[in-house]
Coordinates of C-alpha atoms in Angstrom, one line a residue:
Chain A
M178 CA 129.8 230.8 64.3
K179 CA 131.1 234.0 65.9
S180 CA 133.8 234.4 63.3
I181 CA 131.2 234.1 60.4
L182 CA 129.4 237.1 61.8
R183 CA 132.5 239.3 62.4
L184 CA 133.4 240.8 58.9
D185 CA 136.3 242.5 60.0
R186 CA 138.3 239.4 60.8
R187 CA 137.8 237.9 57.4
S188 CA 140.3 238.7 54.5
Y189 CA 139.5 241.1 51.7
N190 CA 138.5 238.4 49.3
E191 CA 136.4 236.5 51.7
Q192 CA 134.5 239.5 52.7
K193 CA 133.7 240.1 49.1
A194 CA 132.7 236.6 48.4
L195 CA 130.2 236.7 51.3
M196 CA 129.0 240.1 50.2
G197 CA 128.8 238.8 46.8
F198 CA 126.3 236.0 47.7
F199 CA 124.0 238.6 49.6
Y200 CA 123.7 240.8 46.4
V201 CA 122.9 237.8 44.4
L202 CA 120.6 236.4 47.1
P203 CA 117.3 238.2 45.8
W204 CA 117.9 236.7 42.5
L205 CA 118.7 233.4 43.8
L206 CA 115.3 233.3 45.9
G207 CA 113.5 234.4 42.9
F208 CA 115.3 232.0 40.6
I209 CA 114.4 229.0 42.9
F210 CA 110.7 229.9 43.6
F211 CA 109.7 231.5 40.3
F212 CA 111.8 229.7 37.8
L213 CA 113.5 226.5 38.9
I214 CA 110.5 224.7 40.9
P215 CA 107.9 225.8 38.3
L216 CA 110.4 224.4 35.5
L217 CA 110.6 221.1 37.3
S218 CA 106.8 221.0 38.2
S219 CA 106.1 221.7 34.4
L220 CA 108.0 218.9 33.5
R221 CA 106.5 216.8 36.0
Y222 CA 103.1 217.8 34.7
S223 CA 103.9 216.9 31.2
L224 CA 104.6 213.5 32.2
S225 CA 101.5 213.1 34.0
S226 CA 97.8 213.2 33.7
V227 CA 96.7 216.4 35.8
Q228 CA 93.2 216.7 37.3
A229 CA 92.1 219.7 39.1
N230 CA 89.4 219.7 41.6
S231 CA 88.4 221.5 44.6
D232 CA 91.1 220.1 46.8
G233 CA 93.6 221.1 44.5
L234 CA 95.6 219.1 41.6
I235 CA 95.7 215.2 41.3
V236 CA 98.7 214.3 39.6
H237 CA 99.1 210.7 38.0
F238 CA 102.3 209.8 36.4
S239 CA 101.7 208.7 32.9
G240 CA 104.8 208.6 31.0
F241 CA 105.0 210.0 27.5
Q242 CA 101.3 209.9 26.7
N243 CA 100.9 213.7 26.8
Y244 CA 103.9 214.0 24.4
V245 CA 102.5 211.4 22.0
E246 CA 99.2 213.0 22.0
A247 CA 100.8 216.7 21.2
L248 CA 102.6 215.5 18.4
T249 CA 100.1 212.7 16.9
V250 CA 96.6 213.4 18.2
N251 CA 96.5 217.2 18.4
T252 CA 95.6 218.8 15.2
E253 CA 97.0 222.0 15.6
F254 CA 100.3 221.4 17.4
N255 CA 102.5 220.4 14.7
R256 CA 101.3 223.0 12.4
S257 CA 101.8 225.9 14.7
L258 CA 105.3 224.6 15.7
A259 CA 106.5 224.3 12.0
D260 CA 104.8 227.8 11.3
A261 CA 106.8 229.4 14.3
I262 CA 110.0 227.7 13.1
L263 CA 109.4 228.5 9.5
N264 CA 108.8 232.3 10.3
M265 CA 111.7 232.5 12.4
V266 CA 114.0 231.0 9.8
I267 CA 112.7 233.2 7.2
N268 CA 112.7 236.6 9.3
V269 CA 116.0 236.3 11.6
P270 CA 118.5 236.6 8.9
L271 CA 116.6 239.4 7.2
I272 CA 116.4 241.1 10.8
V273 CA 119.9 240.9 11.5
I274 CA 121.3 241.7 8.1
F275 CA 118.8 244.7 7.9
S276 CA 119.6 246.0 11.4
L277 CA 123.6 245.7 10.6
F278 CA 122.8 247.8 7.4
L279 CA 120.8 250.3 9.3
A280 CA 123.3 250.8 12.1
V281 CA 126.1 251.5 9.6
L282 CA 123.9 253.9 8.0
L283 CA 122.9 255.7 11.2
N284 CA 126.4 255.9 12.2
Q285 CA 127.4 258.1 9.3
K286 CA 127.2 261.9 9.6
F287 CA 124.4 263.5 7.7
I288 CA 122.1 266.1 8.6
G289 CA 118.9 265.0 10.7
R290 CA 120.9 262.2 12.1
S291 CA 119.6 262.4 15.6
L292 CA 116.0 262.8 14.2
A293 CA 116.5 259.4 12.0
R294 CA 117.7 257.8 15.3
S295 CA 114.9 258.7 17.4
I296 CA 112.5 257.3 14.6
F297 CA 114.2 254.2 14.2
F298 CA 114.1 253.3 18.0
L299 CA 110.5 254.0 18.2
P300 CA 109.5 250.6 17.5
V301 CA 111.4 249.5 20.5
I302 CA 108.5 251.3 22.5
L303 CA 105.6 250.6 20.2
A304 CA 105.7 247.2 18.7
S305 CA 104.8 244.8 21.3
G306 CA 102.1 242.7 23.1
V307 CA 98.7 243.9 22.5
I308 CA 99.0 246.8 20.2
L309 CA 100.6 244.5 17.7
S310 CA 97.7 242.2 17.9
L311 CA 95.2 244.9 17.6
E312 CA 96.9 246.4 14.8
S313 CA 96.4 243.3 12.7
T314 CA 92.8 243.3 13.1
S315 CA 92.6 247.2 12.4
L316 CA 90.0 247.6 9.5
I317 CA 90.9 251.1 8.5
Q318 CA 94.4 250.2 8.0
A319 CA 93.9 247.2 6.1
V320 CA 91.4 249.3 3.9
N321 CA 93.9 252.2 3.4
D322 CA 96.4 249.6 2.5
Q323 CA 94.4 248.1 0.1
N324 CA 93.7 251.4 -1.8
A325 CA 97.3 252.3 -1.8
G326 CA 98.1 249.0 -3.0
A327 CA 95.7 249.1 -5.9
G328 CA 97.5 252.2 -7.3
A329 CA 100.6 251.8 -9.4
I330 CA 103.0 251.9 -6.4
Q331 CA 102.7 248.5 -4.9
G332 CA 102.3 246.7 -8.2
L333 CA 105.5 248.5 -9.7
G334 CA 107.6 247.5 -6.8
T335 CA 107.2 243.7 -6.6
F336 CA 106.4 243.0 -9.9
E337 CA 108.9 245.0 -11.6
L338 CA 111.6 244.0 -9.3
E339 CA 110.7 240.2 -9.6
G340 CA 110.9 240.3 -13.3
L341 CA 114.0 242.2 -13.2
M342 CA 115.8 239.7 -10.9
L343 CA 114.4 236.8 -12.6
D344 CA 116.1 238.0 -15.8
A345 CA 119.0 238.5 -14.1
G346 CA 119.3 234.8 -13.5
L347 CA 118.5 234.5 -10.0
S348 CA 116.7 231.3 -8.7
E349 CA 113.1 231.8 -8.0
W350 CA 113.3 230.6 -4.6
V351 CA 115.7 233.5 -3.7
V352 CA 113.6 236.1 -5.8
N353 CA 110.6 235.1 -3.8
Y354 CA 112.4 235.5 -0.6
L355 CA 113.7 238.9 -1.3
T356 CA 110.5 240.1 -2.7
S357 CA 108.4 239.0 0.2
A358 CA 110.8 240.9 2.5
V359 CA 110.0 244.0 0.6
S360 CA 106.4 243.6 1.1
R361 CA 107.0 243.0 4.9
I362 CA 109.3 245.6 5.4
Y363 CA 107.0 247.2 8.1
S364 CA 107.2 244.0 10.3
I365 CA 111.0 243.6 9.8
V366 CA 111.6 247.4 10.7
S367 CA 109.6 247.3 13.6
Q368 CA 111.4 244.1 15.1
S369 CA 114.7 245.3 14.5
G370 CA 115.0 248.5 17.0
V371 CA 116.9 246.7 19.7
Q372 CA 119.3 245.1 17.3
I373 CA 120.2 248.3 15.8
L374 CA 121.0 249.7 19.1
I375 CA 123.4 246.8 19.7
F376 CA 124.8 247.2 16.7
L377 CA 125.2 250.6 16.7
A378 CA 126.7 250.6 20.1
G379 CA 129.3 248.0 18.7
I380 CA 130.3 250.0 15.7
Q381 CA 131.0 253.1 17.9
T382 CA 133.4 251.0 20.0
I383 CA 135.7 250.3 16.9
S384 CA 138.9 252.7 17.2
P385 CA 138.7 255.1 14.7
Q386 CA 142.4 254.6 14.1
L387 CA 141.8 251.4 12.1
Y388 CA 139.7 253.4 9.7
E389 CA 142.2 256.3 9.3
A390 CA 145.0 253.6 8.6
S391 CA 142.9 251.8 6.3
K392 CA 142.1 255.2 4.5
M393 CA 145.8 256.1 4.0
E394 CA 146.4 252.7 2.3
G395 CA 143.7 253.6 0.0
A396 CA 140.8 251.4 1.0
T397 CA 137.2 252.3 -0.3
G398 CA 134.4 252.8 1.9
Y399 CA 133.3 249.1 0.8
E400 CA 136.3 247.6 1.7
A401 CA 136.5 249.3 5.2
F402 CA 133.2 248.0 5.8
W403 CA 134.2 244.4 4.9
K404 CA 137.6 244.0 6.4
I405 CA 137.1 246.4 9.6
T406 CA 133.3 246.8 10.6
F407 CA 132.2 243.6 9.7
P408 CA 134.7 241.3 11.5
M409 CA 134.8 243.9 14.5
V410 CA 131.2 243.6 15.0
S411 CA 130.8 239.9 14.2
P412 CA 130.5 238.9 17.8
L413 CA 127.4 241.0 18.0
I414 CA 125.9 239.1 15.1
L415 CA 125.9 236.2 17.2
V416 CA 124.3 238.0 20.2
N417 CA 121.7 239.7 17.9
S418 CA 120.8 236.4 16.2
I419 CA 120.2 234.8 19.5
Y420 CA 118.1 238.0 20.8
T421 CA 116.1 237.8 17.6
I422 CA 115.5 234.1 17.8
I423 CA 114.4 234.4 21.5
D424 CA 112.1 237.5 20.6
S425 CA 110.5 235.8 17.6
F426 CA 109.6 232.7 20.0
S427 CA 108.3 234.8 22.8
N428 CA 104.7 235.6 21.2
N429 CA 103.1 233.6 18.4
A430 CA 100.7 231.2 17.4
M431 CA 102.5 228.5 19.3
T432 CA 102.4 230.2 22.7
D433 CA 98.7 231.1 22.1
L434 CA 98.0 227.4 21.9
I435 CA 99.9 226.4 24.7
R436 CA 98.2 229.1 26.6
E437 CA 94.6 227.9 25.3
T438 CA 95.3 224.3 26.0
G439 CA 96.2 225.2 29.6
F440 CA 93.9 228.0 30.6
T441 CA 90.6 227.3 28.6
Q442 CA 90.8 223.6 28.3
F443 CA 92.4 223.1 31.7
N444 CA 94.4 220.3 30.2
F445 CA 97.5 221.2 32.3
G446 CA 99.4 217.8 31.2
L447 CA 99.1 218.3 27.5
S448 CA 99.8 222.0 27.7
S449 CA 103.1 221.4 29.8
A450 CA 104.0 218.7 27.3
M451 CA 103.6 221.2 24.4
A452 CA 105.5 223.6 26.1
W453 CA 108.5 221.3 26.8
L454 CA 108.5 220.3 23.1
Y455 CA 108.4 223.7 22.2
F456 CA 111.2 224.6 24.5
A457 CA 113.2 221.7 23.3
A458 CA 112.7 223.1 19.5
V459 CA 113.9 226.6 20.6
A460 CA 117.0 225.1 22.5
L461 CA 117.8 223.0 19.4
I462 CA 117.8 225.9 17.0
L463 CA 119.7 228.0 19.5
A464 CA 122.4 225.6 19.8
V465 CA 122.5 224.8 15.9
S466 CA 122.5 228.6 15.0
S467 CA 125.0 229.7 17.6
Y468 CA 127.2 226.8 16.7
L469 CA 127.0 227.9 13.1
I470 CA 127.5 231.6 13.5
S471 CA 130.3 231.0 16.0
K472 CA 132.4 229.2 13.6
K473 CA 132.7 232.4 11.6
V474 CA 132.9 235.0 14.5
F475 CA 136.4 236.8 14.8
Y476 CA 137.3 238.0 18.2
Y477 CA 139.6 240.7 18.6
D478 CA 141.4 240.0 22.0
Chain B
M182 CA 144.5 267.2 -14.9
H183 CA 144.2 263.3 -13.9
A184 CA 143.7 264.3 -10.2
T185 CA 140.9 266.8 -10.7
R186 CA 139.1 264.2 -12.7
L187 CA 139.5 261.8 -10.0
L188 CA 138.5 264.2 -7.4
S189 CA 135.1 265.1 -9.3
L190 CA 134.4 261.4 -9.7
E191 CA 134.8 261.0 -5.9
R192 CA 132.6 263.9 -5.6
W193 CA 130.1 262.6 -7.8
K194 CA 130.0 259.2 -5.9
K195 CA 129.8 260.9 -2.6
W196 CA 126.6 263.2 -3.6
I197 CA 125.0 259.9 -5.1
W198 CA 125.4 258.2 -1.8
S199 CA 124.1 260.9 0.2
F200 CA 121.0 260.9 -2.3
V201 CA 120.5 257.3 -1.9
R202 CA 121.1 257.3 1.8
L203 CA 118.7 260.3 2.4
T204 CA 116.1 258.1 0.4
L205 CA 116.4 255.3 2.2
I206 CA 116.2 256.7 5.7
A207 CA 113.2 259.0 4.6
G208 CA 111.3 256.0 3.1
L209 CA 111.9 253.9 6.1
S210 CA 111.1 256.7 8.7
F211 CA 108.0 257.0 6.7
V212 CA 107.1 253.3 7.1
I213 CA 107.6 253.3 11.0
L214 CA 105.8 256.6 11.4
Y215 CA 103.1 255.8 9.2
P216 CA 100.7 253.6 11.4
V217 CA 101.0 256.4 14.2
L218 CA 100.1 259.1 11.6
Q219 CA 97.2 257.0 10.6
K220 CA 96.0 256.6 13.8
I221 CA 96.3 260.2 14.6
S222 CA 94.2 261.1 11.6
T223 CA 91.6 258.7 12.0
A224 CA 91.2 259.9 15.8
F225 CA 90.1 263.3 14.8
K226 CA 87.8 262.1 12.0
A227 CA 84.0 262.5 12.1
K228 CA 81.9 259.4 11.3
S229 CA 80.9 261.1 8.0
D230 CA 84.3 261.4 6.8
L231 CA 84.8 257.7 6.9
Y232 CA 83.0 257.3 3.7
S233 CA 83.9 260.6 2.1
P234 CA 86.2 259.8 -0.9
I235 CA 88.0 263.2 -0.6
V236 CA 89.2 262.5 2.9
V237 CA 92.6 260.7 3.0
W238 CA 94.7 262.4 5.8
L239 CA 93.0 265.8 6.9
P240 CA 89.5 265.2 8.2
E241 CA 86.9 267.5 6.6
N242 CA 85.0 267.5 10.1
Y243 CA 87.2 267.8 13.0
T244 CA 85.7 266.0 16.2
L245 CA 87.0 264.8 19.5
D246 CA 83.9 262.4 19.4
N247 CA 86.2 259.5 19.0
F248 CA 88.3 260.3 22.0
V249 CA 85.3 260.9 24.3
K250 CA 84.1 257.5 23.4
A251 CA 87.4 255.6 23.7
I252 CA 88.1 257.3 27.1
G253 CA 84.7 256.4 28.2
I254 CA 84.8 252.7 27.1
M255 CA 88.4 252.3 28.3
D256 CA 87.9 253.8 31.7
Y257 CA 90.8 255.7 30.5
W258 CA 92.1 257.7 33.4
Q259 CA 91.7 254.9 35.8
A260 CA 93.6 252.6 33.5
L261 CA 96.1 255.1 33.0
L262 CA 96.8 255.7 36.7
N263 CA 97.0 251.9 37.5
T264 CA 99.1 251.1 34.5
F265 CA 101.3 253.9 35.6
T266 CA 101.6 252.7 39.3
L267 CA 102.2 249.2 38.2
S268 CA 105.0 250.0 35.6
A269 CA 106.9 252.3 37.8
L270 CA 106.7 249.9 40.8
T271 CA 108.1 247.0 38.9
T272 CA 110.5 249.2 37.1
I273 CA 112.1 250.6 40.1
L274 CA 112.1 247.3 41.9
T275 CA 113.5 245.3 38.9
A276 CA 116.5 248.1 38.5
I277 CA 117.3 247.7 42.2
S278 CA 117.4 243.9 42.0
C279 CA 118.9 243.5 38.9
A280 CA 121.6 246.0 39.7
L281 CA 122.6 244.1 42.7
A282 CA 122.7 240.7 41.0
G283 CA 124.7 242.3 38.1
Y284 CA 127.2 243.7 40.4
G285 CA 127.3 240.4 42.4
F286 CA 128.1 238.8 39.5
A287 CA 130.3 241.0 37.8
R288 CA 132.7 241.9 40.8
L289 CA 131.9 239.9 43.9
K290 CA 132.8 236.4 42.6
F291 CA 132.1 233.6 45.1
K292 CA 132.1 229.7 44.7
G293 CA 129.5 228.9 42.6
S294 CA 128.8 232.1 41.0
Q295 CA 129.7 231.1 37.6
L296 CA 127.1 228.1 37.8
L297 CA 124.4 230.7 39.3
F298 CA 125.2 232.7 36.3
A299 CA 124.7 230.1 33.9
G300 CA 121.1 229.9 35.6
V301 CA 120.7 233.7 34.6
I302 CA 121.4 232.6 30.9
L303 CA 118.8 229.9 31.4
T304 CA 116.0 232.3 32.4
I305 CA 116.7 234.2 29.1
L306 CA 116.6 231.0 27.2
V307 CA 113.7 229.0 28.6
P308 CA 110.4 230.6 26.8
P309 CA 108.2 232.0 29.6
I310 CA 105.4 230.1 28.5
T311 CA 107.0 227.0 29.8
I312 CA 106.7 227.6 33.4
L313 CA 103.4 229.8 33.1
I314 CA 101.2 227.2 34.4
P315 CA 103.3 226.2 37.6
V316 CA 103.7 229.9 38.3
Y317 CA 100.0 230.7 37.9
L318 CA 99.1 227.7 40.1
N319 CA 101.5 228.9 42.6
L320 CA 100.2 232.2 42.6
K321 CA 96.6 231.1 43.0
D322 CA 97.5 229.1 46.3
F323 CA 100.5 231.1 47.5
S324 CA 101.8 229.3 50.6
L325 CA 105.5 230.3 50.8
M326 CA 106.7 227.0 51.5
G327 CA 103.7 226.2 53.8
L328 CA 104.5 229.3 56.2
I329 CA 101.3 231.4 55.3
P330 CA 98.7 228.3 55.7
L331 CA 100.7 227.7 59.0
L332 CA 100.0 231.5 60.3
T333 CA 96.4 232.2 58.8
G334 CA 94.9 228.6 58.1
K335 CA 94.9 228.6 54.4
S336 CA 96.9 229.9 51.5
V337 CA 96.3 233.1 49.8
N338 CA 95.1 234.0 46.4
L339 CA 97.5 236.5 44.9
L340 CA 96.0 236.7 41.5
N341 CA 94.3 240.1 40.4
T342 CA 96.7 241.9 42.9
Y343 CA 100.1 243.5 42.2
W344 CA 101.9 241.0 44.3
P345 CA 102.7 238.7 41.4
F346 CA 104.5 241.5 39.8
I347 CA 106.1 243.0 43.0
L348 CA 107.5 239.7 44.1
T349 CA 109.0 238.7 40.7
S350 CA 110.5 242.1 40.3
A351 CA 111.9 242.4 43.9
T352 CA 113.7 239.0 43.1
A353 CA 114.7 239.8 39.5
N354 CA 112.7 237.4 37.8
S355 CA 110.2 239.7 36.1
L356 CA 109.8 240.3 32.6
K357 CA 113.0 240.1 30.7
A358 CA 115.0 240.4 34.0
G359 CA 117.7 238.0 32.8
L360 CA 118.3 240.8 30.1
Y361 CA 118.7 243.5 32.5
I362 CA 121.2 241.4 35.0
F363 CA 123.3 240.7 31.7
I364 CA 123.5 244.5 30.7
F365 CA 124.4 245.4 34.3
R366 CA 126.9 242.6 34.5
Q367 CA 128.6 243.8 31.3
F368 CA 128.7 247.4 32.3
F369 CA 130.1 246.7 35.7
R370 CA 132.8 244.6 34.2
G371 CA 133.8 247.5 32.1
I372 CA 134.4 249.7 35.1
P373 CA 138.2 249.8 35.8
K374 CA 138.9 247.8 38.8
E375 CA 141.5 250.5 40.2
V376 CA 138.5 252.7 41.0
E377 CA 137.0 250.2 43.3
E378 CA 140.2 249.2 44.9
A379 CA 140.8 253.0 45.7
A380 CA 137.3 253.1 47.4
Y381 CA 138.3 250.1 49.5
I382 CA 141.9 251.4 50.4
D383 CA 140.1 254.6 51.7
G384 CA 138.2 252.4 53.9
A385 CA 134.6 252.2 52.1
G386 CA 133.3 248.5 52.5
V387 CA 131.6 246.9 49.6
G388 CA 128.2 248.4 50.3
K389 CA 129.3 251.7 50.5
T390 CA 131.6 251.4 47.2
F391 CA 128.6 249.9 45.5
Y392 CA 126.2 252.9 46.0
R393 CA 128.8 255.8 46.2
I394 CA 131.1 254.7 43.6
M395 CA 129.8 252.1 41.2
L396 CA 126.2 253.3 41.0
P397 CA 126.8 256.9 39.9
N398 CA 129.2 255.4 37.3
A399 CA 126.4 253.3 35.9
I400 CA 124.0 255.9 35.1
P401 CA 123.9 255.1 31.4
S402 CA 122.9 251.2 32.0
I403 CA 120.8 252.4 34.7
V404 CA 118.8 254.5 32.4
T405 CA 118.8 251.7 29.8
V406 CA 117.2 249.4 32.1
L407 CA 114.6 251.8 33.6
L408 CA 113.4 252.7 30.1
F409 CA 113.2 249.2 28.7
S410 CA 111.6 247.8 31.8
F411 CA 109.2 250.3 32.0
V412 CA 108.1 250.5 28.4
W413 CA 107.8 246.7 28.3
Q414 CA 105.9 246.4 31.4
W415 CA 103.6 249.0 30.1
N416 CA 103.0 247.3 26.6
D417 CA 103.1 243.6 28.1
S418 CA 100.1 241.6 27.6
F419 CA 101.5 238.1 28.4
F420 CA 101.9 238.3 32.0
T421 CA 99.2 241.1 32.5
T422 CA 96.4 239.0 30.9
T423 CA 97.0 236.1 33.1
Y424 CA 97.7 237.6 36.2
L425 CA 95.6 240.4 36.4
T426 CA 92.4 239.5 34.3
S427 CA 90.0 241.7 36.3
S428 CA 92.1 244.8 37.1
K429 CA 92.0 248.0 34.9
V430 CA 95.5 248.1 33.2
M431 CA 96.0 249.3 29.8
A432 CA 96.9 245.8 28.3
T433 CA 93.6 244.4 29.5
Q434 CA 91.5 247.3 28.7
L435 CA 93.0 247.3 25.2
G436 CA 92.4 243.7 24.9
S437 CA 88.7 243.9 25.6
L438 CA 88.4 247.2 23.9
P439 CA 86.8 245.5 20.6
Y440 CA 84.4 243.4 22.5
N441 CA 83.1 246.3 25.0
L442 CA 82.6 248.6 21.9
A443 CA 80.5 246.2 20.1
I444 CA 78.4 245.6 23.1
L445 CA 78.1 249.7 23.5
L446 CA 77.6 250.4 20.1
E447 CA 75.0 247.7 19.2
D448 CA 72.1 249.5 20.6
G449 CA 68.7 248.0 19.9
A450 CA 67.6 249.5 16.6
N451 CA 71.0 248.6 14.6
S452 CA 71.6 244.9 15.1
K453 CA 74.8 245.2 13.5
A454 CA 77.3 247.7 14.3
D455 CA 79.4 249.5 11.6
P456 CA 82.7 247.5 11.6
F457 CA 84.5 250.6 10.3
Y458 CA 83.2 252.7 12.7
L459 CA 84.3 250.3 15.4
S460 CA 87.9 250.1 14.2
M461 CA 87.9 253.9 14.2
V462 CA 87.2 253.9 18.0
Q463 CA 89.6 251.1 18.4
D464 CA 92.5 252.8 16.5
T465 CA 91.8 255.9 18.9
G466 CA 92.0 253.6 21.8
I467 CA 95.3 252.2 20.7
L468 CA 96.7 255.9 20.4
L469 CA 95.5 256.9 23.5
A470 CA 97.2 253.7 25.2
I471 CA 100.6 254.6 23.6
L472 CA 100.4 258.4 23.8
P473 CA 101.8 258.4 27.3
L474 CA 104.9 256.5 25.9
I475 CA 105.5 258.6 22.9
I476 CA 105.5 261.7 25.2
I477 CA 107.9 260.1 27.4
Y478 CA 109.9 259.0 24.6
L479 CA 110.1 262.5 23.2
F480 CA 111.7 263.8 26.4
V481 CA 114.1 261.3 26.8
Q482 CA 114.9 259.9 23.5
R483 CA 118.1 261.6 23.1
Y484 CA 119.5 260.5 26.5
F485 CA 118.2 256.9 25.9
V486 CA 120.3 256.7 22.5
E487 CA 123.4 258.2 23.9
S488 CA 123.3 256.0 27.2
I489 CA 122.5 252.8 25.4
E490 CA 125.5 253.5 23.3
R491 CA 127.8 253.4 26.2
T492 CA 126.1 250.7 28.0
G493 CA 128.2 248.1 27.1
I494 CA 125.7 245.6 26.0
V495 CA 128.5 245.1 23.5
G496 CA 130.8 243.6 26.1

């Protein structure tokens, strides 16, 4: 017992290991009490019928009843889940590609670069939570957008572009995807602040010698991007995709439904079952997409 | 002859690219700034300007009436003080606990620390909604493993206090804390081991090395975490509206603003308040809520952008 308390008798590595445990301890306590135990009780609730009364909770094991109810009886669950997944599938590639493009752009030297950078990171601060949801209900903005849209600009933008691309022989699906991206530009820009930062940081760690060498060999800027920049930041494409997926899943119609089932209908069992199904879907998507992307990723070391 | 033609072609390309780049960046900047400019313009408009066809951006009659209304309804100054206190408190606690955990995971390896770090990753991956109900119930009857009922006879209700935020941020489990631990860990891993070893040889213990050598070197990542955590806590409506339903903080005040507005403006004579006018005051309210953040950002943005580039998120 005494030897445990006497730090100076221990070897350097033992000391460090012991201190390491103490440094991690606050997190570990929080992890157990505010994450692990709640996670397990959520799993237990999802498999039970839960009734709340004045004495507390009465939990009866009921098997997969809640899961069956969520998937087959509840009218909203399937639709919300499909919506959330569809939105993610549409938005994540756009956000990742767009933020990579902007990071490359913002890394170049031009007049007003620092101003442009600070504007592009503004959405990190503004676009979140309650502001975003109120924004969508703002009537004045809607009317103004309508007025602007009635003019030539909006109509010209998407219509002309659409016709042009269809004439060029692109499939209708691709054209719709791209033109809808143009119309949703605000939501895409406002969701890519953190991703731009991450890419920008990555690009700046690439050694300038690589670019110099390629320039001497006669590579154009286009080639330099695809042969140097892109492979070097490809691990960050993985990081950013995962971040974007998690971010897009943190607040949507699905979470609202789970919340409402739990806190206004007090159906804790059903709500937990929904939450677990939701988690399973998120985990599956994360696993599949990170597998697909990491097959293409290039690691420098 | 040939060379000069090539040169001028190169030059043309450069000019065209600069132009395209300028257009793109200016356009996108406008897209980002548009809602903010819109709100500023709306906030100063008088009610009569709302229907005036000649008013688009610059109001004909300037007024501060919207501000007065929004400040009154939101109880703005009280909400501002509360939100600031809450955000500052959680930010400091989160930064301390996450820095400790990040350093522990990066440099002070012990048996099982890999496994625990997998736990950190798990906290990032699991949607917060999955554990919301048990955490909520736990906080409602907070007993600390039966310790508190033993002392006082019954469990305490921590809802509508700042305790849920203090407890989770002091134990590095608050909003997005997993991400902050990850940022710190990556950064500490990037500092050369020799620096640390030199300190040990000079007789500094682990603790002293940490706060005298490592922390001063980690300022970029500290700035990043402080800013992210402050801003996200300020804007957060997910936890705030669950744990703090009756306290006056920005998120709850903003959330109930449309409702309160409708009640206030719906005086006996008018059976229905003008929705445009409601929306106008609501926009002013949003502007008031984000204004402190924009002001802070104006001061620190340079440092923020520079520091995150050196943070080592990149690994």
